[in-house]
Amino acid sequence: DTGVSQDPRHKITKRGQNVTFRCDPISEHNRLYWYRQTLGQGPEFLTYFQNEAQLEKSRLLSDRFSAERPKGSFSTLEIQRTEQGDSAMYLCASSSQGRNSPLHFGNGTRLTVT
Amino acid sequence: AQKITQTQPGMFVQEKEAVTLDCTYDTSDQSYGLFWYKQPSSGEMIFLIYQGSYDEQNATEGRYSLNFQKARKSANLVISASQLGDSAMYFCAMREDGGFKTIFGAGTRLFVKA
């Protein structure tokens, strides 16, 4: 179990630029999630994949956000035309199926939009 | 709609004493799971303990136990014999068994004093 890995750990970008984050889940897990966490708050759900299918997107995920999980392995989250309000920690998590399966989180990508 | 409420933004506890972190939840489903996660200052989210809505016994994992009161819709985390390393943010979370989305509360920051 190598854990969930996310890249990069930190990203500083200027307003209006596009950014892309990558997540490699635990290999046996077919469920993959993206969450966003701002300072002092709990993680907010953004989107969910079961294998390669994106089954739900939060209303928080505007049309500037897109996520993919080709071939049901790694996932990418892209933010186009970044805004200062996008500054946050973006967390990826994976889990197996099963009612008692917890989320296994990566260390996150901290995005700062200047 | 699902909702998690953690009413204690911050808690202090003396080392070696026990502490209870409160969590109440709202759901219309009868079958769901409750989770607690720890987030140290380093940022990684660590799964601590799980309680299923149909589990008759309160869950325990080492120094962590979950005081589950289904009628009151509460799932409080009890940490016994607090250690300095327990200082962290603690999040209560819930997932309905028919769904896949885990929602989180706003968290409680625990400070353990020497």
Coordinates of N, CA and C in Angstrom, one line a residue:
Chain A
D1 N 0.8 -1.2 0.0 CA 0.0 0.0 0.0 C 0.9 1.2 0.0
T2 N 1.0 1.9 -1.2 CA 1.9 3.0 -1.3 C 1.2 4.3 -1.0
G3 N -0.1 4.3 -0.7 CA -0.8 5.5 -0.4 C -1.2 6.3 -1.6
V4 N -2.0 7.3 -1.3 CA -2.5 8.2 -2.4 C -1.4 9.3 -2.5
S5 N -1.0 9.5 -3.8 CA 0.0 10.6 -4.0 C -0.6 11.7 -4.9
Q6 N -0.2 12.9 -4.5 CA -0.7 14.1 -5.3 C 0.5 14.9 -5.7
D7 N 0.3 15.5 -6.9 CA 1.4 16.3 -7.5 C 0.8 17.5 -8.2
P8 N 1.3 18.7 -8.0 CA 2.4 19.1 -7.1 C 1.9 19.3 -5.7
R9 N 2.8 19.5 -4.7 CA 2.4 19.8 -3.4 C 1.9 21.2 -3.2
H10 N 2.6 22.1 -4.0 CA 2.2 23.5 -3.9 C 2.2 24.0 -5.3
K11 N 1.3 25.0 -5.5 CA 1.2 25.6 -6.9 C 0.9 27.1 -6.6
I12 N 1.7 28.0 -7.1 CA 1.4 29.4 -7.1 C 1.2 29.9 -8.5
T13 N 0.1 30.5 -8.8 CA -0.2 30.9 -10.2 C -0.9 32.3 -10.2
K14 N -0.8 32.9 -11.3 CA -1.4 34.2 -11.4 C -2.9 34.1 -11.9
R15 N -3.7 35.0 -11.4 CA -5.1 35.0 -11.8 C -5.2 34.9 -13.3
G16 N -6.1 34.1 -13.8 CA -6.3 33.9 -15.2 C -5.6 32.8 -15.8
Q17 N -4.6 32.2 -15.1 CA -3.9 31.1 -15.7 C -4.6 29.8 -15.4
N18 N -4.3 28.8 -16.2 CA -4.8 27.4 -16.0 C -3.8 26.6 -15.2
V19 N -4.4 25.7 -14.3 CA -3.6 24.8 -13.6 C -4.1 23.4 -13.6
T20 N -3.3 22.4 -13.5 CA -3.7 21.0 -13.5 C -3.0 20.3 -12.4
F21 N -3.8 19.5 -11.6 CA -3.3 18.7 -10.5 C -3.4 17.2 -10.9
R22 N -2.5 16.4 -10.3 CA -2.6 15.0 -10.6 C -2.8 14.3 -9.3
C23 N -3.5 13.2 -9.3 CA -3.7 12.3 -8.2 C -3.5 10.8 -8.6
D24 N -2.7 10.1 -7.9 CA -2.6 8.7 -8.1 C -3.1 8.0 -6.9
P25 N -4.3 7.3 -7.1 CA -4.9 6.6 -5.9 C -4.2 5.3 -5.5
I26 N -4.6 4.7 -4.5 CA -4.2 3.4 -4.1 C -4.7 2.4 -5.2
S27 N -3.8 1.6 -5.7 CA -4.1 0.9 -6.9 C -5.3 0.0 -6.9
E28 N -5.6 -0.6 -5.7 CA -6.8 -1.5 -5.6 C -8.1 -0.8 -5.5
H29 N -8.1 0.5 -5.3 CA -9.3 1.3 -5.1 C -9.9 1.7 -6.4
N30 N -11.3 1.5 -6.5 CA -11.9 1.9 -7.7 C -12.7 3.2 -7.5
R31 N -12.7 3.7 -6.3 CA -13.4 5.0 -6.1 C -12.4 6.1 -5.9
L32 N -12.6 7.2 -6.5 CA -11.7 8.3 -6.4 C -12.5 9.6 -6.2
Y33 N -12.0 10.5 -5.3 CA -12.7 11.7 -4.9 C -11.8 12.9 -5.0
W34 N -12.4 14.0 -5.3 CA -11.7 15.3 -5.1 C -12.5 16.1 -4.1
Y35 N -11.7 16.7 -3.2 CA -12.3 17.6 -2.2 C -11.5 18.9 -2.2
R36 N -12.1 20.0 -1.7 CA -11.4 21.3 -1.6 C -11.6 21.6 -0.1
Q37 N -10.5 22.1 0.5 CA -10.5 22.5 1.9 C -9.9 23.9 2.0
T38 N -10.6 24.8 2.6 CA -10.1 26.1 2.9 C -9.8 26.2 4.4
L39 N -9.0 27.2 4.8 CA -8.4 27.2 6.1 C -9.5 27.2 7.2
G40 N -9.3 26.3 8.1 CA -10.2 26.2 9.3 C -11.6 25.5 9.0
Q41 N -11.7 24.9 7.8 CA -12.9 24.3 7.4 C -12.7 22.8 7.1
G42 N -13.8 22.1 7.1 CA -13.7 20.7 6.7 C -13.7 20.6 5.1
P43 N -13.2 19.4 4.7 CA -13.2 19.2 3.2 C -14.6 19.3 2.6
E44 N -14.7 19.9 1.4 CA -15.9 20.0 0.7 C -15.8 19.2 -0.6
F45 N -16.8 18.3 -0.8 CA -16.9 17.4 -1.9 C -16.9 18.2 -3.2
L46 N -16.1 17.8 -4.2 CA -16.1 18.3 -5.5 C -16.6 17.4 -6.6
T47 N -16.0 16.2 -6.6 CA -16.4 15.2 -7.6 C -16.0 13.8 -7.2
Y48 N -16.6 12.8 -7.9 CA -16.4 11.4 -7.6 C -16.3 10.6 -8.9
F49 N -15.4 9.7 -8.9 CA -15.2 8.7 -10.0 C -15.4 7.3 -9.4
Q50 N -16.1 6.5 -10.2 CA -16.1 5.0 -9.9 C -15.4 4.5 -11.2
N51 N -14.3 3.9 -11.0 CA -13.4 3.5 -12.2 C -13.2 4.8 -13.0
E52 N -13.5 4.7 -14.3 CA -13.3 5.9 -15.1 C -14.5 6.8 -15.3
A53 N -15.6 6.4 -14.7 CA -16.9 7.2 -14.9 C -17.0 8.2 -13.8
Q54 N -17.2 9.5 -14.2 CA -17.4 10.5 -13.2 C -18.9 10.5 -12.9
L55 N -19.3 10.2 -11.7 CA -20.7 9.9 -11.4 C -21.4 11.1 -10.7
E56 N -20.6 12.0 -10.1 CA -21.2 13.2 -9.6 C -20.2 14.4 -9.5
K57 N -20.8 15.5 -9.8 CA -20.0 16.8 -9.6 C -20.8 17.7 -8.7
S58 N -20.1 18.3 -7.8 CA -20.8 19.3 -6.9 C -21.1 20.6 -7.6
R59 N -22.1 21.3 -7.1 CA -22.4 22.6 -7.7 C -21.3 23.5 -7.4
L60 N -20.4 23.2 -6.5 CA -19.2 24.0 -6.2 C -18.3 24.0 -7.5
L61 N -18.4 23.0 -8.3 CA -17.5 22.8 -9.4 C -18.0 23.5 -10.6
S62 N -17.6 24.8 -10.8 CA -18.1 25.6 -11.9 C -17.5 25.0 -13.2
D63 N -18.0 25.6 -14.3 CA -17.6 25.1 -15.6 C -16.1 25.4 -15.8
R64 N -15.4 26.1 -14.9 CA -14.0 26.3 -15.1 C -13.2 25.1 -14.6
F65 N -13.9 24.2 -13.9 CA -13.2 23.0 -13.3 C -13.6 21.8 -14.2
S66 N -12.6 21.0 -14.4 CA -12.9 19.7 -15.1 C -12.0 18.7 -14.5
A67 N -12.5 17.5 -14.4 CA -11.7 16.4 -13.8 C -11.9 15.2 -14.8
E68 N -10.8 14.4 -14.8 CA -10.8 13.2 -15.6 C -10.1 12.1 -14.9
R69 N -10.5 10.9 -15.3 CA -9.8 9.7 -14.7 C -9.7 8.6 -15.9
P70 N -8.8 8.9 -16.8 CA -8.7 8.0 -17.9 C -8.3 6.6 -17.5
K71 N -9.0 5.6 -18.0 CA -8.6 4.2 -17.8 C -8.8 3.8 -16.3
G72 N -9.5 4.6 -15.5 CA -9.8 4.3 -14.1 C -8.5 4.2 -13.2
S73 N -7.5 4.9 -13.6 CA -6.3 4.9 -12.8 C -6.1 6.2 -12.1
F74 N -5.1 7.0 -12.6 CA -4.8 8.3 -12.0 C -5.9 9.3 -12.4
S75 N -6.0 10.4 -11.7 CA -7.0 11.4 -12.1 C -6.3 12.8 -12.2
T76 N -6.9 13.7 -13.0 CA -6.4 15.1 -13.1 C -7.6 16.0 -12.8
L77 N -7.2 17.1 -12.1 CA -8.2 18.2 -11.9 C -7.6 19.4 -12.5
E78 N -8.4 20.0 -13.5 CA -7.9 21.2 -14.1 C -8.8 22.4 -13.7
I79 N -8.2 23.5 -13.4 CA -8.9 24.7 -13.2 C -8.5 25.7 -14.3
Q80 N -9.4 26.2 -15.1 CA -9.1 27.2 -16.1 C -9.4 28.6 -15.6
R81 N -8.7 29.5 -16.1 CA -8.9 31.0 -15.8 C -9.1 31.1 -14.2
T82 N -8.0 30.8 -13.5 CA -8.1 30.8 -12.1 C -8.4 32.1 -11.5
E83 N -9.1 32.1 -10.4 CA -9.5 33.3 -9.7 C -9.0 33.2 -8.2
Q84 N -8.9 34.3 -7.6 CA -8.3 34.3 -6.2 C -9.1 33.4 -5.3
G85 N -10.4 33.3 -5.5 CA -11.3 32.5 -4.7 C -11.0 31.0 -4.8
D86 N -10.2 30.6 -5.8 CA -9.8 29.2 -6.0 C -8.7 28.8 -5.1
S87 N -8.1 29.8 -4.4 CA -7.0 29.4 -3.5 C -7.5 28.5 -2.4
A88 N -6.9 27.4 -2.2 CA -7.4 26.4 -1.3 C -6.4 25.2 -1.3
M89 N -6.7 24.2 -0.5 CA -6.0 22.9 -0.6 C -7.0 22.0 -1.3
Y90 N -6.4 21.3 -2.3 CA -7.2 20.4 -3.1 C -6.7 19.0 -2.7
L91 N -7.7 18.3 -2.2 CA -7.4 16.9 -1.6 C -8.0 15.9 -2.5
C92 N -7.2 14.8 -2.8 CA -7.7 13.7 -3.5 C -7.8 12.5 -2.5
A93 N -8.8 11.7 -2.6 CA -8.9 10.5 -1.8 C -9.4 9.3 -2.6
S94 N -9.1 8.2 -2.1 CA -9.6 7.0 -2.8 C -10.1 6.0 -1.7
S95 N -11.0 5.1 -2.2 CA -11.5 4.1 -1.3 C -11.9 2.9 -2.1
S96 N -12.0 1.8 -1.4 CA -12.6 0.6 -2.0 C -14.1 0.6 -1.7
Q97 N -14.9 -0.3 -2.4 CA -16.3 -0.3 -2.1 C -16.5 -1.0 -0.8
G98 N -17.7 -0.8 -0.2 CA -17.9 -1.3 1.1 C -18.4 -0.2 2.0
R99 N -19.4 -0.5 2.8 CA -20.0 0.5 3.6 C -19.1 1.1 4.6
N100 N -18.1 0.3 5.1 CA -17.3 0.7 6.1 C -15.9 1.2 5.6
S101 N -15.8 1.3 4.3 CA -14.5 1.7 3.7 C -14.2 3.2 3.9
P102 N -13.2 3.5 4.6 CA -12.9 4.9 4.8 C -12.2 5.5 3.6
L103 N -12.1 6.8 3.5 CA -11.4 7.5 2.5 C -9.9 7.5 2.9
H104 N -9.0 7.3 1.9 CA -7.6 7.4 2.1 C -7.2 8.7 1.4
F105 N -6.7 9.6 2.1 CA -6.3 10.9 1.5 C -4.9 11.0 1.1
G106 N -4.6 11.8 0.0 CA -3.3 12.2 -0.3 C -2.9 13.5 0.6
N107 N -1.7 14.0 0.4 CA -1.3 15.1 1.2 C -1.8 16.4 0.6
G108 N -2.4 16.4 -0.5 CA -3.1 17.6 -1.0 C -2.2 18.4 -1.9
T109 N -2.8 19.3 -2.7 CA -2.1 20.3 -3.5 C -2.6 21.7 -3.0
R110 N -1.7 22.5 -2.5 CA -2.1 23.8 -2.0 C -1.9 24.8 -3.2
L111 N -3.1 25.4 -3.6 CA -3.1 26.3 -4.7 C -3.2 27.7 -4.1
T112 N -2.3 28.6 -4.6 CA -2.4 30.0 -4.2 C -2.5 30.8 -5.6
V113 N -3.5 31.6 -5.7 CA -3.8 32.4 -6.9 C -3.5 33.9 -6.5
T114 N -2.5 34.4 -7.2 CA -2.1 35.8 -6.8 C -2.7 36.8 -7.8
Chain B
A1 N -31.5 16.3 3.5 CA -30.1 16.5 3.1 C -29.2 16.1 4.3
Q2 N -28.0 15.6 3.9 CA -27.1 15.2 4.9 C -26.4 16.5 5.5
K3 N -26.1 16.4 6.8 CA -25.4 17.5 7.4 C -24.7 17.0 8.7
I4 N -23.5 17.6 8.9 CA -22.7 17.2 10.1 C -22.5 18.5 10.8
T5 N -22.7 18.5 12.1 CA -22.4 19.7 12.9 C -21.4 19.4 14.1
Q6 N -20.4 20.2 14.1 CA -19.4 20.1 15.2 C -19.4 21.5 15.8
T7 N -19.9 21.5 17.1 CA -20.1 22.8 17.7 C -18.9 23.4 18.5
Q8 N -17.9 22.6 18.6 CA -16.7 23.0 19.4 C -15.6 23.4 18.4
P9 N -15.4 24.7 18.2 CA -14.3 25.1 17.3 C -12.9 24.7 17.9
G10 N -12.8 24.8 19.3 CA -11.5 24.5 19.9 C -11.8 23.9 21.2
M11 N -10.9 22.9 21.6 CA -11.0 22.3 22.9 C -9.6 22.1 23.5
F12 N -9.5 22.3 24.8 CA -8.2 22.1 25.5 C -8.4 20.9 26.4
V13 N -7.3 20.1 26.5 CA -7.3 18.9 27.4 C -5.9 18.8 28.0
Q14 N -5.9 18.4 29.3 CA -4.6 18.1 29.9 C -4.1 16.7 29.5
E15 N -2.8 16.7 29.3 CA -2.2 15.4 28.9 C -2.6 14.3 29.9
K16 N -2.9 13.1 29.4 CA -3.3 11.9 30.1 C -4.7 11.9 30.5
E17 N -5.5 13.0 30.3 CA -6.9 13.0 30.6 C -7.7 12.6 29.4
A18 N -9.0 12.3 29.6 CA -9.9 11.9 28.4 C -10.6 13.2 28.0
V19 N -11.0 13.2 26.7 CA -11.7 14.3 26.1 C -12.7 13.8 25.1
T20 N -13.9 14.5 25.1 CA -15.0 14.1 24.2 C -15.2 15.2 23.2
L21 N -15.1 14.9 21.9 CA -15.4 15.8 20.8 C -16.8 15.5 20.3
D22 N -17.6 16.6 20.2 CA -19.0 16.4 19.9 C -19.3 16.4 18.4
C23 N -20.3 15.6 18.0 CA -20.7 15.5 16.6 C -22.2 15.2 16.5
T24 N -22.9 16.0 15.9 CA -24.3 15.6 15.6 C -24.5 15.6 14.1
Y25 N -25.4 14.8 13.6 CA -25.6 14.6 12.2 C -27.1 14.6 11.8
D26 N -27.4 14.8 10.5 CA -28.7 14.8 10.1 C -28.8 14.0 8.8
T27 N -29.7 13.1 8.7 CA -29.9 12.3 7.5 C -31.3 11.7 7.6
S28 N -31.9 11.5 6.4 CA -33.2 10.8 6.3 C -33.0 9.3 6.1
D29 N -31.8 8.9 5.8 CA -31.6 7.5 5.6 C -31.5 6.7 6.9
Q30 N -31.8 5.4 6.8 CA -31.7 4.6 8.0 C -30.4 3.9 8.1
S31 N -29.7 3.8 6.9 CA -28.5 3.0 6.9 C -27.3 4.0 6.4
Y32 N -26.4 4.2 7.3 CA -25.3 5.1 7.0 C -24.1 4.7 7.9
G33 N -23.0 5.4 7.6 CA -21.8 5.2 8.3 C -21.2 6.5 8.8
L34 N -20.6 6.5 10.0 CA -20.0 7.7 10.6 C -18.5 7.4 10.7
F35 N -17.7 8.4 10.4 CA -16.3 8.3 10.4 C -15.7 9.5 11.2
W36 N -14.6 9.3 11.8 CA -13.8 10.4 12.4 C -12.4 10.3 11.7
Y37 N -11.9 11.6 11.4 CA -10.6 11.7 10.9 C -9.8 12.7 11.7
K38 N -8.5 12.6 11.7 CA -7.6 13.5 12.4 C -6.7 14.2 11.3
Q39 N -6.5 15.5 11.5 CA -5.7 16.2 10.5 C -4.7 17.0 11.4
P40 N -3.4 16.5 11.5 CA -2.4 17.2 12.2 C -2.0 18.5 11.4
S41 N -1.1 19.3 12.0 CA -0.7 20.5 11.3 C 0.0 20.2 10.0
S42 N 0.6 19.0 9.9 CA 1.3 18.7 8.7 C 0.3 18.5 7.5
G43 N -1.0 18.4 7.8 CA -2.0 18.4 6.7 C -2.7 17.1 6.3
E44 N -2.0 16.0 6.5 CA -2.6 14.7 6.0 C -3.8 14.4 6.9
M45 N -4.9 13.8 6.2 CA -6.1 13.4 6.9 C -5.9 11.9 7.2
I46 N -6.1 11.6 8.5 CA -5.9 10.2 8.9 C -7.2 9.6 9.5
F47 N -7.6 8.5 8.9 CA -8.9 7.9 9.4 C -8.6 7.3 10.8
L48 N -9.6 7.5 11.7 CA -9.5 7.0 13.1 C -10.4 5.9 13.4
I49 N -11.7 6.0 13.1 CA -12.7 5.1 13.6 C -14.0 5.2 12.8
Y50 N -14.7 4.1 12.7 CA -15.9 4.0 11.9 C -17.0 3.4 12.8
Q51 N -18.3 3.9 12.6 CA -19.5 3.3 13.3 C -20.6 3.2 12.2
G52 N -21.1 2.0 12.1 CA -22.3 1.8 11.2 C -23.5 2.1 11.9
S53 N -24.5 2.5 11.2 CA -25.8 2.9 11.9 C -26.5 1.7 12.5
Y54 N -26.2 0.5 12.0 CA -26.9 -0.7 12.6 C -26.0 -1.4 13.6
D55 N -24.8 -0.9 13.8 CA -23.9 -1.6 14.8 C -24.5 -1.3 16.2
E56 N -24.6 -2.4 16.9 CA -25.2 -2.3 18.2 C -24.2 -1.9 19.3
Q57 N -22.9 -2.2 19.0 CA -21.9 -1.8 20.0 C -21.2 -0.5 19.5
N58 N -20.8 0.3 20.5 CA -20.0 1.4 20.1 C -18.6 1.0 19.6
A59 N -18.2 1.7 18.6 CA -16.9 1.3 18.0 C -15.7 1.7 18.9
T60 N -14.7 0.9 18.9 CA -13.5 1.3 19.7 C -12.2 0.9 18.8
E61 N -11.2 1.8 18.9 CA -9.9 1.5 18.2 C -8.9 2.1 19.1
G62 N -8.2 1.2 19.9 CA -7.2 1.7 20.7 C -7.7 2.7 21.7
R63 N -7.1 3.9 21.7 CA -7.5 5.0 22.7 C -8.8 5.7 22.2
Y64 N -9.3 5.4 21.0 CA -10.4 6.1 20.4 C -11.7 5.2 20.6
S65 N -12.7 5.9 21.0 CA -14.0 5.2 21.1 C -15.1 6.2 20.6
L66 N -16.2 5.6 20.1 CA -17.2 6.4 19.5 C -18.5 6.2 20.4
N67 N -19.0 7.3 20.9 CA -20.2 7.3 21.7 C -21.4 7.5 20.8
F68 N -22.0 6.5 20.3 CA -23.0 6.6 19.3 C -24.4 6.5 19.9
Q69 N -25.2 7.6 19.7 CA -26.5 7.7 20.3 C -27.4 7.9 19.1
K70 N -28.0 6.9 18.5 CA -28.7 7.0 17.2 C -30.0 7.8 17.3
A71 N -30.7 7.7 18.4 CA -31.9 8.5 18.6 C -31.7 10.0 18.6
R72 N -30.5 10.3 19.2 CA -30.1 11.7 19.3 C -29.3 12.2 18.1
K73 N -29.0 11.2 17.2 CA -28.2 11.5 16.0 C -26.9 12.2 16.5
S74 N -26.2 11.5 17.4 CA -24.9 12.0 17.8 C -23.9 10.9 17.8
A75 N -22.7 11.3 17.5 CA -21.6 10.3 17.3 C -20.3 11.0 17.8
N76 N -20.2 11.1 19.1 CA -19.1 11.8 19.8 C -17.8 10.9 19.8
L77 N -16.7 11.5 19.6 CA -15.4 10.8 19.7 C -14.8 11.0 21.1
V78 N -14.5 9.9 21.7 CA -13.8 10.0 23.0 C -12.4 9.6 22.8
I79 N -11.4 10.4 23.2 CA -10.0 10.1 23.2 C -9.6 9.9 24.7
S80 N -9.1 8.7 25.0 CA -8.7 8.5 26.4 C -7.2 8.7 26.5
A81 N -6.7 9.0 27.7 CA -5.3 9.2 28.0 C -4.6 10.1 26.9
S82 N -5.1 11.3 26.8 CA -4.6 12.2 25.7 C -3.0 12.3 25.8
Q83 N -2.5 12.4 24.6 CA -1.1 12.6 24.4 C -0.8 13.9 23.6
L84 N 0.4 14.4 23.8 CA 0.7 15.7 23.1 C 0.5 15.5 21.6
G85 N 0.8 14.3 21.0 CA 0.6 14.1 19.6 C -0.8 14.1 19.1
D86 N -1.8 14.1 20.1 CA -3.2 14.2 19.7 C -3.6 15.6 19.3
S87 N -2.8 16.6 19.5 CA -3.1 17.9 19.1 C -3.3 18.0 17.6
A88 N -4.4 18.4 17.2 CA -4.8 18.3 15.7 C -6.2 18.8 15.5
M89 N -6.6 18.9 14.2 CA -8.0 19.1 13.9 C -8.7 17.7 13.8
Y90 N -9.9 17.6 14.3 CA -10.6 16.4 14.2 C -11.9 16.6 13.5
F91 N -12.2 15.8 12.5 CA -13.4 15.9 11.6 C -14.3 14.7 11.8
C92 N -15.6 15.0 12.0 CA -16.6 14.0 11.9 C -17.2 14.0 10.5
A93 N -17.5 12.8 10.0 CA -17.9 12.7 8.6 C -19.0 11.6 8.5
M94 N -19.8 11.6 7.5 CA -20.9 10.6 7.3 C -21.0 10.3 5.8
R95 N -21.4 9.0 5.6 CA -21.7 8.6 4.3 C -22.9 7.7 4.3
E96 N -24.0 8.0 3.6 CA -25.1 7.2 3.5 C -24.8 5.9 2.7
D97 N -25.3 4.8 3.2 CA -24.9 3.5 2.6 C -25.3 3.3 1.1
G98 N -26.4 4.0 0.7 CA -26.8 3.9 -0.7 C -26.0 4.9 -1.6
G99 N -25.2 5.7 -1.0 CA -24.4 6.7 -1.8 C -22.9 6.5 -1.7
F100 N -22.2 7.5 -2.1 CA -20.8 7.4 -2.2 C -20.1 8.6 -1.6
K101 N -20.9 9.7 -1.4 CA -20.3 10.9 -1.0 C -20.2 11.0 0.5
T102 N -19.0 11.3 1.0 CA -18.7 11.5 2.4 C -18.7 13.0 2.6
I103 N -19.6 13.4 3.6 CA -19.6 14.8 3.9 C -18.9 15.0 5.3
F104 N -18.3 16.2 5.5 CA -17.6 16.5 6.7 C -18.1 17.6 7.5
G105 N -17.9 17.6 8.8 CA -18.2 18.8 9.6 C -17.1 19.8 9.5
A106 N -17.2 20.9 10.2 CA -16.3 22.0 10.2 C -15.0 21.7 11.0
G107 N -15.1 20.7 11.9 CA -13.9 20.3 12.6 C -13.8 20.9 14.0
T108 N -13.1 20.3 14.9 CA -12.7 20.8 16.2 C -11.2 20.7 16.3
R109 N -10.6 21.8 16.7 CA -9.2 21.8 17.0 C -8.9 21.5 18.4
L110 N -8.2 20.4 18.6 CA -7.8 19.9 20.0 C -6.4 20.3 20.3
F111 N -6.3 20.9 21.5 CA -5.0 21.3 22.0 C -4.7 20.4 23.3
V112 N -3.6 19.7 23.3 CA -3.3 18.9 24.5 C -2.2 19.6 25.2
K113 N -2.4 19.9 26.5 CA -1.5 20.7 27.3 C -0.6 19.7 28.2
A114 N 0.7 20.0 28.2 CA 1.6 19.2 29.0 C 1.4 19.5 30.5

